[in-house]
Short mmCIF file of C-alpha atoms in Angstrom, two decimals:
data_model
loop_
_atom_site.label_atom_id
_atom_site.label_comp_id
_atom_site.label_asym_id
_atom_site.label_seq_id
_atom_site.Cartn_x
_atom_site.Cartn_y
_atom_site.Cartn_z
CA MET T 273 59.96 -7.75 -118.36
CA PRO T 274 58.33 -6.95 -121.70
CA SER T 275 56.84 -9.99 -123.42
CA GLU T 276 58.82 -11.70 -126.14
CA THR T 277 55.94 -11.45 -128.56
CA PRO T 278 56.90 -9.48 -131.65
CA GLN T 279 54.68 -6.42 -131.80
CA PRO T 280 54.55 -2.75 -132.85
CA ALA T 281 55.66 -0.06 -130.41
CA PHE T 282 52.90 2.40 -129.47
CA VAL T 283 54.35 5.90 -129.21
CA LEU T 284 52.42 8.50 -127.19
CA VAL T 285 53.57 11.87 -128.50
CA ARG T 286 53.40 14.73 -125.99
CA PRO T 287 50.46 13.22 -124.01
CA GLN T 288 48.82 15.70 -121.67
CA MET T 289 46.92 13.93 -118.89
CA GLY T 290 48.44 11.12 -116.89
CA GLU T 291 44.99 9.44 -116.73
CA ASN T 292 45.07 9.06 -120.49
CA ILE T 293 48.53 7.50 -120.46
CA GLY T 294 47.23 5.01 -117.89
CA ALA T 295 44.15 4.31 -119.97
CA ALA T 296 46.34 3.75 -123.01
CA ALA T 297 48.41 1.20 -121.05
CA ARG T 298 45.25 -0.69 -120.07
CA ALA T 299 43.93 -0.61 -123.61
CA MET T 300 47.22 -1.98 -124.93
CA TRP T 301 47.55 -4.76 -122.39
CA ASN T 302 43.90 -5.82 -122.93
CA PHE T 303 45.09 -6.87 -126.38
CA GLY T 304 48.47 -8.24 -125.35
CA LEU T 305 50.64 -5.23 -126.33
CA ASP T 306 53.29 -4.07 -123.83
CA ARG T 307 55.79 -1.84 -125.65
CA MET T 308 55.00 1.78 -124.87
CA ARG T 309 57.17 4.74 -125.79
CA VAL T 310 56.42 8.21 -124.50
CA VAL T 311 57.65 11.44 -126.08
CA ASN T 312 57.87 14.48 -123.81
CA PRO T 313 54.78 14.07 -121.59
CA ARG T 314 53.37 17.45 -120.51
CA ASP T 315 53.24 16.70 -116.78
CA GLY T 316 56.56 14.90 -116.42
CA TRP T 317 57.57 11.31 -115.88
CA PRO T 318 56.94 9.02 -114.06
CA SER T 319 53.30 10.01 -113.72
CA GLU T 320 51.36 9.12 -110.57
CA ARG T 321 48.07 9.69 -112.28
CA ALA T 322 49.04 7.34 -115.09
CA VAL T 323 49.98 4.65 -112.58
CA ALA T 324 46.73 5.07 -110.66
CA MET T 325 44.69 4.67 -113.86
CA ALA T 326 46.68 1.75 -115.23
CA SER T 327 45.55 -0.76 -112.57
CA GLY T 328 46.94 -4.15 -113.58
CA ALA T 329 48.83 -2.74 -116.55
CA GLY T 330 51.27 -0.66 -114.49
CA ARG T 331 54.19 -2.77 -115.72
CA LEU T 332 53.82 -1.11 -119.12
CA LEU T 333 54.47 2.29 -117.55
CA ASP T 334 57.49 1.03 -115.59
CA GLU T 335 58.96 -0.37 -118.79
CA ALA T 336 57.92 2.53 -121.06
CA VAL T 337 60.85 4.30 -122.71
CA LEU T 338 60.89 8.06 -122.50
CA TYR T 339 62.14 10.24 -125.40
CA ASP T 340 62.69 13.96 -125.97
CA GLY T 341 61.44 13.98 -129.56
CA THR T 342 59.47 11.94 -132.06
CA SER T 343 62.52 11.33 -134.27
CA ASP T 344 64.41 9.70 -131.41
CA ALA T 345 61.41 7.59 -130.48
CA ILE T 346 61.17 6.05 -133.95
CA ALA T 347 64.90 6.02 -134.87
CA ASP T 348 65.09 2.20 -134.84
CA CYS T 349 61.82 1.68 -136.74
CA HIS T 350 61.46 0.74 -140.40
CA TYR T 351 57.81 1.65 -140.83
CA VAL T 352 55.78 4.21 -138.88
CA PHE T 353 52.04 4.85 -138.80
CA ALA T 354 50.56 8.12 -137.56
CA THR T 355 47.01 8.17 -136.23
CA THR T 356 45.05 11.29 -137.11
CA ALA T 357 41.44 12.31 -137.19
CA ARG T 358 41.56 14.52 -140.26
CA ALA T 359 43.41 15.05 -143.55
CA ARG T 360 46.42 17.26 -143.10
CA GLY T 361 47.36 18.46 -146.52
CA LEU T 362 50.17 15.96 -146.79
CA THR T 363 50.33 13.46 -149.61
CA LYS T 364 50.45 10.18 -147.73
CA PRO T 365 48.79 6.76 -147.82
CA VAL T 366 45.73 6.61 -145.55
CA VAL T 367 44.73 3.20 -144.21
CA THR T 368 42.05 1.80 -141.92
CA PRO T 369 43.16 0.47 -138.50
CA GLU T 370 42.47 -3.04 -139.81
CA ARG T 371 44.64 -2.67 -142.89
CA ALA T 372 47.35 -0.91 -140.88
CA MET T 373 47.63 -3.73 -138.38
CA GLN T 374 47.63 -6.34 -141.17
CA MET T 375 50.55 -4.42 -142.75
CA ALA T 376 52.26 -4.20 -139.35
CA GLN T 377 51.82 -7.91 -138.86
CA GLU T 378 53.45 -8.69 -142.22
CA LYS T 379 56.32 -6.26 -141.74
CA ILE T 380 57.04 -7.50 -138.21
CA ALA T 381 56.94 -11.11 -139.42
CA ALA T 382 59.57 -10.07 -142.02
CA GLY T 383 61.79 -8.73 -139.24
CA GLU T 384 61.00 -5.02 -139.53
CA LYS T 385 60.30 -2.76 -136.55
CA VAL T 386 57.00 -0.91 -136.65
CA ALA T 387 55.72 2.00 -134.59
CA VAL T 388 52.34 3.72 -134.27
CA LEU T 389 52.26 7.39 -133.28
CA PHE T 390 49.38 8.77 -131.19
CA GLY T 391 49.05 12.53 -130.74
CA PRO T 392 48.30 14.68 -127.72
CA GLU T 393 44.68 14.69 -126.54
CA ARG T 394 43.58 18.14 -127.65
CA ALA T 395 45.30 18.88 -130.90
CA GLY T 396 46.47 15.51 -132.20
CA LEU T 397 49.78 15.03 -133.98
CA GLU T 398 51.48 17.98 -135.62
CA ASN T 399 52.25 17.92 -139.32
CA ASP T 400 55.91 17.75 -138.41
CA ASP T 401 55.34 14.40 -136.67
CA ILE T 402 53.06 13.09 -139.44
CA ALA T 403 55.66 13.95 -142.12
CA LYS T 404 57.94 11.42 -140.35
CA ALA T 405 55.40 8.60 -140.79
CA ASN T 406 55.09 6.29 -143.77
CA ALA T 407 51.30 6.12 -143.62
CA ILE T 408 48.35 7.54 -141.79
CA ILE T 409 45.78 5.50 -139.83
CA ASN T 410 42.28 6.94 -140.05
CA VAL T 411 39.48 5.44 -137.95
CA PRO T 412 36.25 5.45 -139.99
CA VAL T 413 34.17 7.51 -137.55
CA ASN T 414 30.87 9.29 -138.03
CA PRO T 415 31.68 12.38 -140.12
CA GLU T 416 29.16 14.34 -138.03
CA TYR T 417 30.86 13.46 -134.75
CA ALA T 418 34.49 12.45 -134.53
CA SER T 419 35.47 12.58 -130.90
CA LEU T 420 37.67 9.60 -130.12
CA ASN T 421 40.04 10.27 -127.26
CA LEU T 422 43.59 9.02 -126.89
CA GLY T 423 42.67 5.90 -124.94
CA GLN T 424 39.90 4.96 -127.43
CA CYS T 425 42.23 5.40 -130.38
CA VAL T 426 44.86 3.21 -128.73
CA LEU T 427 42.10 0.67 -127.86
CA LEU T 428 40.85 0.32 -131.42
CA THR T 429 44.36 0.05 -132.86
CA ALA T 430 45.41 -2.56 -130.26
CA TYR T 431 42.17 -4.46 -130.93
CA GLU T 432 42.98 -4.58 -134.65
CA TRP T 433 46.51 -5.71 -133.86
CA ARG T 434 45.11 -8.67 -131.97
CA ARG T 435 42.66 -9.42 -134.76
CA ALA T 436 45.47 -9.34 -137.31
CA SER T 437 47.90 -11.44 -135.26
CA GLU T 438 45.61 -14.11 -133.88
CA THR T 439 43.34 -16.58 -135.49
CA VAL T 440 40.14 -16.05 -133.57
CA VAL T 441 37.28 -18.39 -134.29
CA ALA T 442 34.51 -16.05 -135.38
CA GLU T 443 31.77 -18.32 -134.20
CA ARG T 444 31.64 -21.26 -131.85
CA VAL T 445 29.15 -22.62 -129.33
CA ASP T 446 29.94 -22.70 -125.65
CA MET T 447 28.87 -26.18 -124.54
CA ALA T 448 27.86 -26.15 -120.89
CA LYS T 449 29.03 -29.60 -119.75
CA THR T 450 26.88 -31.26 -122.38
CA ASP T 451 26.99 -32.51 -125.92
CA TRP T 452 24.70 -32.17 -128.90
CA ALA T 453 21.92 -34.75 -128.96
CA ASN T 454 22.35 -37.37 -131.67
CA ASN T 455 19.66 -38.55 -134.01
CA ALA T 456 18.76 -41.61 -131.99
CA GLU T 457 18.11 -39.36 -128.97
CA ILE T 458 15.93 -37.04 -131.03
CA ASP T 459 14.06 -40.10 -132.32
CA ALA T 460 13.43 -41.36 -128.83
CA LEU T 461 12.19 -37.90 -127.82
CA GLN T 462 9.83 -37.79 -130.77
CA ARG T 463 8.47 -41.29 -129.95
CA HIS T 464 7.97 -40.33 -126.27
CA TYR T 465 6.02 -37.19 -127.24
CA GLU T 466 4.03 -38.93 -129.99
CA GLU T 467 2.97 -41.72 -127.66
CA ARG T 468 1.95 -39.51 -124.76
CA LEU T 469 0.30 -36.88 -126.92
CA ASP T 470 -1.57 -39.65 -128.73
CA GLN T 471 -2.91 -40.88 -125.38
CA ALA T 472 -3.76 -37.31 -124.48
CA GLY T 473 -5.81 -36.86 -127.66
CA PHE T 474 -3.56 -34.19 -129.09
CA PHE T 475 -3.50 -35.56 -132.68
CA PHE T 476 -7.01 -34.63 -133.64
CA PRO T 477 -8.79 -34.87 -135.98
CA ALA T 478 -7.43 -38.21 -137.22
CA PRO T 479 -6.87 -37.17 -140.88
CA LYS T 480 -4.53 -34.45 -139.64
CA ALA T 481 -2.62 -36.67 -137.22
CA GLU T 482 0.19 -37.62 -139.58
CA GLY T 483 0.83 -34.02 -140.59
CA MET T 484 0.82 -32.94 -136.98
CA LYS T 485 3.40 -35.64 -136.13
CA THR T 486 5.61 -34.53 -139.00
CA ASN T 487 5.44 -30.93 -137.79
CA LEU T 488 6.40 -32.01 -134.30
CA ARG T 489 9.37 -34.02 -135.55
CA ASN T 490 10.39 -31.15 -137.79
CA MET T 491 10.41 -28.80 -134.85
CA TRP T 492 12.68 -31.03 -132.78
CA SER T 493 15.11 -31.48 -135.65
CA ARG T 494 15.19 -27.77 -136.40
CA MET T 495 16.25 -26.97 -132.84
CA PRO T 496 19.92 -27.32 -131.86
CA LEU T 497 19.15 -29.60 -128.91
CA THR T 498 21.76 -30.80 -126.46
CA ARG T 499 21.54 -34.06 -124.55
CA ALA T 500 20.67 -32.00 -121.48
CA ASP T 501 17.84 -30.29 -123.39
CA VAL T 502 16.50 -33.72 -124.50
CA GLN T 503 16.57 -35.02 -120.92
CA MET T 504 14.76 -31.88 -119.82
CA LEU T 505 12.08 -32.27 -122.46
CA HIS T 506 11.56 -35.89 -121.48
CA GLY T 507 11.24 -34.73 -117.88
CA VAL T 508 8.68 -32.08 -118.79
CA LEU T 509 6.47 -34.70 -120.40
CA ARG T 510 6.88 -37.21 -117.57
CA GLN T 511 5.96 -34.59 -115.04
CA MET T 512 2.78 -33.66 -116.94
CA VAL T 513 1.82 -37.32 -116.90
CA ARG T 514 2.53 -37.62 -113.16
CA TRP T 515 0.44 -34.55 -112.48
CA LYS T 516 -2.45 -36.00 -114.45
CA GLU T 517 -2.05 -39.30 -112.57
CA ARG T 518 -2.16 -37.58 -109.22
CA GLY T 519 -5.64 -36.55 -110.32
CA GLU T 520 -5.49 -33.07 -108.77
CA MET J 166 15.17 13.00 -133.51
CA PRO J 167 16.86 9.59 -133.85
CA SER J 168 18.43 9.03 -137.26
CA GLU J 169 16.50 7.06 -139.84
CA THR J 170 19.43 4.73 -140.39
CA PRO J 171 18.48 1.13 -139.63
CA GLN J 172 20.66 -0.05 -136.72
CA PRO J 173 20.76 -2.25 -133.67
CA ALA J 174 19.55 -0.91 -130.32
CA PHE J 175 22.27 -0.83 -127.64
CA VAL J 176 20.75 -1.79 -124.29
CA LEU J 177 22.63 -0.77 -121.12
CA VAL J 178 21.42 -3.15 -118.43
CA ARG J 179 21.53 -1.77 -114.86
CA PRO J 180 24.43 0.64 -115.56
CA GLN J 181 26.02 2.02 -112.37
CA MET J 182 27.90 5.22 -113.07
CA GLY J 183 26.39 8.05 -115.07
CA GLU J 184 29.85 8.80 -116.51
CA ASN J 185 29.87 5.43 -118.16
CA ILE J 186 26.42 5.95 -119.66
CA GLY J 187 27.70 9.24 -121.13
CA ALA J 188 30.85 7.54 -122.43
CA ALA J 189 28.67 4.85 -124.03
CA ALA J 190 26.64 7.56 -125.78
CA ARG J 191 29.77 9.16 -127.17
CA ALA J 192 31.18 5.81 -128.26
CA MET J 193 27.90 5.02 -130.09
CA TRP J 194 27.60 8.33 -131.88
CA ASN J 195 31.24 8.25 -132.94
CA PHE J 196 30.17 5.33 -135.13
CA GLY J 197 26.78 6.72 -136.14
CA LEU J 198 24.60 4.75 -133.70
CA ASP J 199 21.91 6.66 -131.81
CA ARG J 200 19.38 4.17 -130.37
CA MET J 201 20.10 3.69 -126.70
CA ARG J 202 17.90 1.81 -124.24
CA VAL J 203 18.57 1.86 -120.53
CA VAL J 204 17.34 -0.78 -118.06
CA ASN J 205 17.02 0.32 -114.43
CA PRO J 206 20.10 2.56 -114.03
CA ARG J 207 21.42 2.44 -110.45
CA ASP J 208 21.50 6.20 -109.87
CA GLY J 209 18.19 7.11 -111.50
CA TRP J 210 17.23 8.82 -114.75
CA PRO J 211 17.89 11.32 -116.24
CA SER J 212 21.49 11.34 -115.10
CA GLU J 213 23.35 14.63 -114.83
CA ARG J 214 26.70 12.89 -114.83
CA ALA J 215 25.82 11.06 -117.99
CA VAL J 216 24.85 14.32 -119.68
CA ALA J 217 28.08 16.01 -118.58
CA MET J 218 30.15 13.18 -120.01
CA ALA J 219 28.22 12.86 -123.26
CA SER J 220 29.35 16.18 -124.67
CA GLY J 221 28.04 16.41 -128.20
CA ALA J 222 26.20 13.11 -127.97
CA GLY J 223 23.67 14.29 -125.36
CA ARG J 224 20.80 13.86 -127.81
CA LEU J 225 21.22 10.08 -127.43
CA LEU J 226 20.49 10.41 -123.71
CA ASP J 227 17.48 12.65 -124.28
CA GLU J 228 16.09 10.09 -126.70
CA ALA J 229 17.11 6.98 -124.73
CA VAL J 230 14.20 4.80 -123.69
CA LEU J 231 14.05 3.71 -120.08
CA TYR J 232 12.86 0.21 -119.06
CA ASP J 233 12.25 -1.60 -115.78
CA GLY J 234 13.59 -4.94 -116.95
CA THR J 235 15.63 -6.58 -119.69
CA SER J 236 12.62 -8.47 -121.06
CA ASP J 237 10.68 -5.25 -121.66
CA ALA J 238 13.71 -3.64 -123.26
CA ILE J 239 14.03 -6.36 -125.91
CA ALA J 240 10.34 -7.25 -126.32
CA ASP J 241 10.20 -5.92 -129.88
CA CYS J 242 13.50 -7.50 -130.97
CA HIS J 243 13.94 -10.64 -133.10
CA TYR J 244 17.59 -11.29 -132.32
CA VAL J 245 19.53 -10.33 -129.21
CA PHE J 246 23.24 -10.39 -128.52
CA ALA J 247 24.67 -10.34 -124.97
CA THR J 248 28.19 -9.08 -124.36
CA THR J 249 30.10 -10.95 -121.72
CA ALA J 250 33.74 -11.35 -120.71
CA ARG J 251 33.63 -15.02 -119.69
CA ALA J 252 31.82 -18.29 -120.38
CA ARG J 253 28.75 -18.65 -118.19
CA GLY J 254 27.86 -22.32 -118.24
CA LEU J 255 25.08 -21.68 -120.73
CA THR J 256 24.96 -23.49 -124.06
CA LYS J 257 24.92 -20.59 -126.50
CA PRO J 258 26.62 -19.51 -129.71
CA VAL J 259 29.64 -17.30 -129.02
CA VAL J 260 30.69 -14.87 -131.75
CA THR J 261 33.34 -12.20 -132.25
CA PRO J 262 32.20 -8.55 -132.34
CA GLU J 263 32.95 -8.58 -136.07
CA ARG J 264 30.84 -11.61 -136.81
CA ALA J 265 28.08 -10.38 -134.52
CA MET J 266 27.78 -7.04 -136.34
CA GLN J 267 27.87 -8.77 -139.73
CA MET J 268 24.98 -10.93 -138.53
CA ALA J 269 23.19 -7.84 -137.17
CA GLN J 270 23.67 -6.10 -140.54
CA GLU J 271 22.11 -9.04 -142.41
CA LYS J 272 19.21 -9.43 -140.00
CA ILE J 273 18.43 -5.72 -140.00
CA ALA J 274 18.64 -5.62 -143.81
CA ALA J 275 16.04 -8.43 -143.77
CA GLY J 276 13.74 -6.31 -141.59
CA GLU J 277 14.48 -7.83 -138.19
CA LYS J 278 15.09 -5.80 -135.07
CA VAL J 279 18.35 -6.48 -133.30
CA ALA J 280 19.54 -5.53 -129.81
CA VAL J 281 22.89 -5.78 -128.04
CA LEU J 282 22.91 -6.09 -124.23
CA PHE J 283 25.72 -4.55 -122.16
CA GLY J 284 25.99 -5.41 -118.48
CA PRO J 285 26.67 -3.32 -115.39
CA GLU J 286 30.25 -2.20 -114.89
CA ARG J 287 31.32 -4.41 -112.04
CA ALA J 288 29.67 -7.74 -112.50
CA GLY J 289 28.57 -7.82 -116.12
CA LEU J 290 25.28 -9.32 -117.23
CA GLU J 291 23.58 -11.90 -115.05
CA ASN J 292 22.86 -15.35 -116.41
CA ASP J 293 19.19 -14.50 -116.29
CA ASP J 294 19.82 -11.71 -118.86
CA ILE J 295 22.14 -13.84 -120.96
CA ALA J 296 19.55 -16.63 -121.16
CA LYS J 297 17.29 -14.15 -122.99
CA ALA J 298 19.87 -13.60 -125.71
CA ASN J 299 20.28 -15.62 -128.90
CA ALA J 300 24.08 -15.37 -128.95
CA ILE J 301 26.98 -14.12 -126.90
CA ILE J 302 29.54 -11.54 -128.09
CA ASN J 303 32.99 -12.20 -126.75
CA VAL J 304 35.80 -9.68 -127.41
CA PRO J 305 39.06 -11.57 -128.03
CA VAL J 306 41.06 -9.96 -125.24
CA ASN J 307 44.37 -10.96 -123.67
CA PRO J 308 43.54 -13.98 -121.48
CA GLU J 309 46.01 -12.67 -118.89
CA TYR J 310 44.27 -9.29 -118.65
CA ALA J 311 40.65 -8.80 -119.59
CA SER J 312 39.59 -5.44 -118.21
CA LEU J 313 37.42 -3.75 -120.81
CA ASN J 314 34.98 -1.30 -119.24
CA LEU J 315 31.44 -0.57 -120.36
CA GLY J 316 32.37 2.36 -122.61
CA GLN J 317 35.16 0.39 -124.28
CA CYS J 318 32.92 -2.60 -124.93
CA VAL J 319 30.28 -0.30 -126.48
CA LEU J 320 33.04 1.40 -128.49
CA LEU J 321 34.38 -1.80 -130.02
CA THR J 322 30.90 -3.09 -130.84
CA ALA J 323 29.87 0.23 -132.43
CA TYR J 324 33.11 0.26 -134.40
CA GLU J 325 32.38 -3.19 -135.75
CA TRP J 326 28.83 -2.11 -136.63
CA ARG J 327 30.24 0.69 -138.74
CA ARG J 328 32.78 -1.63 -140.34
CA ALA J 329 29.98 -4.09 -141.20
CA SER J 330 27.55 -1.49 -142.51
CA GLU J 331 29.84 0.75 -144.52
CA THR J 332 32.15 0.09 -147.33
CA VAL J 333 35.30 1.76 -146.11
CA VAL J 334 38.21 1.89 -148.49
CA ALA J 335 40.95 0.08 -146.61
CA GLU J 336 43.69 2.03 -148.29
CA ARG J 337 43.82 5.30 -150.22
CA VAL J 338 46.21 8.18 -150.60
CA ASP J 339 45.32 11.63 -149.39
CA MET J 340 46.31 13.91 -152.30
CA ALA J 341 47.26 17.34 -150.99
CA LYS J 342 45.96 19.60 -153.82
CA THR J 343 48.07 17.71 -156.34
CA ASP J 344 47.96 14.79 -158.69
CA TRP J 345 50.25 11.90 -159.45
CA ALA J 346 52.98 12.77 -161.95
CA ASN J 347 52.51 11.09 -165.32
CA ASN J 348 55.17 9.34 -167.23
CA ALA J 349 55.98 12.31 -169.47
CA GLU J 350 56.68 14.37 -166.36
CA ILE J 351 58.93 11.67 -164.91
CA ASP J 352 60.73 11.51 -168.27
CA ALA J 353 61.32 15.26 -168.27
CA LEU J 354 62.62 15.05 -164.72
CA GLN J 355 65.04 12.28 -165.65
CA ARG J 356 66.27 14.26 -168.68
CA HIS J 357 66.76 17.37 -166.56
CA TYR J 358 68.80 15.44 -163.97
CA GLU J 359 70.75 13.47 -166.59
CA GLU J 360 71.71 16.60 -168.42
CA ARG J 361 72.81 18.60 -165.40
CA LEU J 362 74.54 15.67 -163.69
CA ASP J 363 76.36 14.95 -166.92
CA GLN J 364 77.63 18.54 -166.98
CA ALA J 365 78.58 18.18 -163.33
CA GLY J 366 80.66 15.09 -164.07
CA PHE J 367 78.44 12.77 -162.03
CA PHE J 368 78.39 9.88 -164.52
CA PHE J 369 81.92 8.68 -164.02
CA PRO J 370 83.71 6.55 -165.07
CA ALA J 371 82.28 6.49 -168.59
CA PRO J 372 81.75 2.70 -168.83
CA LYS J 373 79.48 2.90 -165.79
CA ALA J 374 77.50 5.95 -167.05
CA GLU J 375 74.66 3.99 -168.71
CA GLY J 376 74.15 1.82 -165.61
CA MET J 377 74.10 4.89 -163.38
CA LYS J 378 71.50 6.53 -165.57
CA THR J 379 69.35 3.44 -165.49
CA ASN J 380 69.56 3.37 -161.66
CA LEU J 381 68.58 7.04 -161.47
CA ARG J 382 65.56 6.46 -163.73
CA ASN J 383 64.63 3.38 -161.76
CA MET J 384 64.64 5.34 -158.56
CA TRP J 385 62.28 8.03 -159.89
CA SER J 386 59.87 5.46 -161.21
CA ARG J 387 59.89 3.49 -158.00
CA MET J 388 58.84 6.52 -156.04
CA PRO J 389 55.19 7.55 -155.95
CA LEU J 390 55.89 11.09 -157.13
CA THR J 391 53.21 13.76 -157.36
CA ARG J 392 53.33 16.68 -159.79
CA ALA J 393 54.23 18.87 -156.83
CA ASP J 394 57.12 16.54 -155.94
CA VAL J 395 58.40 16.69 -159.55
CA GLN J 396 58.28 20.46 -159.55
CA MET J 397 60.15 20.52 -156.27
CA LEU J 398 62.83 18.14 -157.61
CA HIS J 399 63.26 20.35 -160.70
CA GLY J 400 63.58 23.32 -158.37
CA VAL J 401 66.22 21.61 -156.24
CA LEU J 402 68.36 21.01 -159.30
CA ARG J 403 67.86 24.49 -160.70
CA GLN J 404 68.86 26.02 -157.42
CA MET J 405 72.03 23.97 -157.22
CA VAL J 406 72.90 25.23 -160.69
CA ARG J 407 72.16 28.84 -159.71
CA TRP J 408 74.34 28.47 -156.65
CA LYS J 409 77.20 27.16 -158.72
CA GLU J 410 76.68 30.03 -161.22
CA ARG J 411 76.86 32.59 -158.45
CA GLY J 412 80.36 31.22 -157.98
CA GLU J 413 80.28 31.52 -154.18
#
């Protein structure tokens, strides 16, 4: 069963190779999209090659809806994007994948149905298909080398859909079964090092000792130390002392 | 020759299949990146399969620098990202591809060298490689289905680099050899339609005529009409009149 999540339909228009249809299914499902429509695939339907390529996302192919023409495939949609690599001599809004998927998100939240058209591998969409769309999605590729294939274009659009529809924390820290050290723990670490390094004669010459201690403390506090790190640093120092005491 | 554009180095660590190295080269060059480093590829170097797959981006493979180990490959770098699909029990900042490439952009602008590590296809980076990195890049995929391959991971990261390093206009309109109609042109169009529709008996009954004219004007002004559109709409009306005059 297709997921209940509101989402745009991705419409593959006259796709040529089954492998690419399978790759498109994987790309979609990687980003939680599972509504595929297929217009007149060159090598027939269902496609064994698509299924073989789709590993794990085969459900999208089983549930994909087949159409004879682009108009039928988007008949129930209120807003349609067409992906294309180059300008086509049609006056039409051109948006980035990011902006397109933000627009799709807003329209879908308002109850509209949205589709995105992807063209055949070699030639891309025909002007006749593009004229049916409300806006064009243009991926900002290197002007010297624009060679995104069907699966890659689907991947980037699906990725932007997920970015637009989910609040992803841009930056976090993975804590591996530990917590940040608190200030008391950093203090204790500093005292341990000061004491042992003092015994070891590290703070020399005497007039520089205070500055050296400040630098040491500053280093600890500049580092994002976890409790586990602090324990490890205590252990390092203890082991050096033990080694010395063994007198080897 | 590599481009002069400041950019991060993309480091493929122990890649397995040549095809994927070629796909990575294409993905990079699609977004203007051309500094590839390769650590200990499984099937040797140079790789015929990589070259066959890289069509048009083969220069990146010729210029790629080969290393025996990850440490050597990032020795000259000040900040290193590691891409990985899952948490690894290492305390480390985790960032989105977008945030990572914004950070890379800022660091590179400040003169630092930045690298991004990509792991082998099957297993991904080892913890030993990840421990060398300053931060982890995590693509926000569908938790039920995370199956991005090497080329796709390189593609999304390169795409985000281009987004971070270029000001791309999120929305524009492709003007097909025409200009927007100005208000005088819209006025003339309205007058033309009003006059002919009046003759045709369209504005009926009389008490509703003013409201109907306002609605017609409102429709023209709501539409983003080009000069070419306006000429076409004049032509439509003229032709209807000619047809009537032919008395067929």
